[in-house]
PDB file of C-alpha atoms in Angstrom:
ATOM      1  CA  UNK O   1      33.954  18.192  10.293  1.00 60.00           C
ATOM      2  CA  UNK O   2      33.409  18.180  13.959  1.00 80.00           C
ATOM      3  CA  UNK O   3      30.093  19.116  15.676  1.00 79.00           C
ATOM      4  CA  UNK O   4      31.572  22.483  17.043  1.00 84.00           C
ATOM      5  CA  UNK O   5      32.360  23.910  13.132  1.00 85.00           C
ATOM      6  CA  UNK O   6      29.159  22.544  12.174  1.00 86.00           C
ATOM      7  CA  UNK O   7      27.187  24.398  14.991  1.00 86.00           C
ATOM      8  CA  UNK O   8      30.007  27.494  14.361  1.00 87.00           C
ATOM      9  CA  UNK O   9      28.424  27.487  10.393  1.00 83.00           C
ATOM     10  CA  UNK O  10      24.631  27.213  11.384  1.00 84.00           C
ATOM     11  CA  UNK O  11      25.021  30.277  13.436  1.00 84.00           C
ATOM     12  CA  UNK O  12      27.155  32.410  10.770  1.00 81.00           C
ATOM     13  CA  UNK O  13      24.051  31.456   8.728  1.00 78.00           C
ATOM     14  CA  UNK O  14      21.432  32.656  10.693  1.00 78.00           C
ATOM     15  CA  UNK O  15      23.114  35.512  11.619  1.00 78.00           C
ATOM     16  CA  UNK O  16      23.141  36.692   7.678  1.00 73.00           C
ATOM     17  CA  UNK O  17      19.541  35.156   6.917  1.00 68.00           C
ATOM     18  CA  UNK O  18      17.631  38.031   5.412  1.00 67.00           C
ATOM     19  CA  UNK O  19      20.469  37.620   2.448  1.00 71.00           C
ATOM     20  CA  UNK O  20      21.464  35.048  -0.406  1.00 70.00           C
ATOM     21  CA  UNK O  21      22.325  31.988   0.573  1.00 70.00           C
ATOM     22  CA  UNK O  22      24.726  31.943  -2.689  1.00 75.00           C
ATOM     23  CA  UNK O  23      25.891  35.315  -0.955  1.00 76.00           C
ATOM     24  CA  UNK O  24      26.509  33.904   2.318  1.00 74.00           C
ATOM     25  CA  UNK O  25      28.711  31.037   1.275  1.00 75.00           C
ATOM     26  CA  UNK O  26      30.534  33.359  -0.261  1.00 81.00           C
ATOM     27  CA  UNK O  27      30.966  36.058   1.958  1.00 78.00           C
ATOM     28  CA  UNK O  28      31.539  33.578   4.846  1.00 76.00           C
ATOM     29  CA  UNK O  29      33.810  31.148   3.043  1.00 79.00           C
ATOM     30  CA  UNK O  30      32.229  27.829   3.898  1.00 76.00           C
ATOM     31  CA  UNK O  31      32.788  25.187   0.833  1.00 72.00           C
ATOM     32  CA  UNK O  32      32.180  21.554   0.359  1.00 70.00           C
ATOM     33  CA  UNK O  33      29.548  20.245   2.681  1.00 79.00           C
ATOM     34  CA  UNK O  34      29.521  22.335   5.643  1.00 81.00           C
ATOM     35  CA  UNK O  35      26.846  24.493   4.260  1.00 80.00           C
ATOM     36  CA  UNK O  36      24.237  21.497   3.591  1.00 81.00           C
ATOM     37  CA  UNK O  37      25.205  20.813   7.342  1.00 86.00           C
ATOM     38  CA  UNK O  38      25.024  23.951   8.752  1.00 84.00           C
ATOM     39  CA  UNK O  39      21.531  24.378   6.498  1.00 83.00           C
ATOM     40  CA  UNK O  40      20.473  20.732   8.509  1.00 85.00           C
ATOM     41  CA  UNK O  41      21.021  21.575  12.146  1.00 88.00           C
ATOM     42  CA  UNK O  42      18.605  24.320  11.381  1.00 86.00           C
ATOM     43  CA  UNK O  43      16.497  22.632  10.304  1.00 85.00           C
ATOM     44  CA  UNK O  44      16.889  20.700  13.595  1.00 88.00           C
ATOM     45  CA  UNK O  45      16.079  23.409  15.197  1.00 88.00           C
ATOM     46  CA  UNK O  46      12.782  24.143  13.724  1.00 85.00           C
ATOM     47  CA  UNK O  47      14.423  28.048  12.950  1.00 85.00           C
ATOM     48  CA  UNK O  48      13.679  27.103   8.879  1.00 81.00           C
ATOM     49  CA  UNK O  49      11.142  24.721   6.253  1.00 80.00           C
ATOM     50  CA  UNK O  50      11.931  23.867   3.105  1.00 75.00           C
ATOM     51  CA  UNK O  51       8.997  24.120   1.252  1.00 76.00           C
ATOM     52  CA  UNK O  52       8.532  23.670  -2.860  1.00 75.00           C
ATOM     53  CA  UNK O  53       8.136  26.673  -5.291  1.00 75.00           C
ATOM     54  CA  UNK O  54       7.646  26.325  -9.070  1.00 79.00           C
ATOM     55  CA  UNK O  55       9.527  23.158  -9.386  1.00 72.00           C
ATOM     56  CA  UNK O  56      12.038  24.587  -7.108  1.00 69.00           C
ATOM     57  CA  UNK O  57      13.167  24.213  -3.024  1.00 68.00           C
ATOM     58  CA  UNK O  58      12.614  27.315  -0.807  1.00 72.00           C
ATOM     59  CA  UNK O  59      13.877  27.965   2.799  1.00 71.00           C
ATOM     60  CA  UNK O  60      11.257  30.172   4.846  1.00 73.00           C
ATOM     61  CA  UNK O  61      13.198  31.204   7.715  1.00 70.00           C
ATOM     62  CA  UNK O  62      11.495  30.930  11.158  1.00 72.00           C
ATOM     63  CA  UNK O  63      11.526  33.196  13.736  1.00 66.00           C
ATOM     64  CA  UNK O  64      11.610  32.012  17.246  1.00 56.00           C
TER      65      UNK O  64
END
């Protein structure tokens, strides 16, 4: 997967952020990896955390 697609995903994502992420992959039919990339180069870009909750991972999304 080039950089572009990767970048392309990232900001599908954020654009549907106050949703699912379950939902989102869905609804924006991105499979395989792209979504643990897309999911990375925001986290790049400081615009989420991943934080621990109950033995589970949580994204806070932040707003900049």
């Amino acid at each position: 997967m080039i950089k572009t697609q990767i970048g392309t995903n990232a900001s599908k994502v954020w654009q549907f952020r106050n949703r699912n992420f379950k939902e989102i992959i869905t609804e924006l039919s991105i499979t395989n990896a792209a979504p643990g990339m897309a999911l990375g180069l925001l986290l790049r870009e400081n615009k989420i955390f991943f934080y621990p909750d109950n033995n589970n991972d949580r994204i806070m999304l932040l707003y900049n």
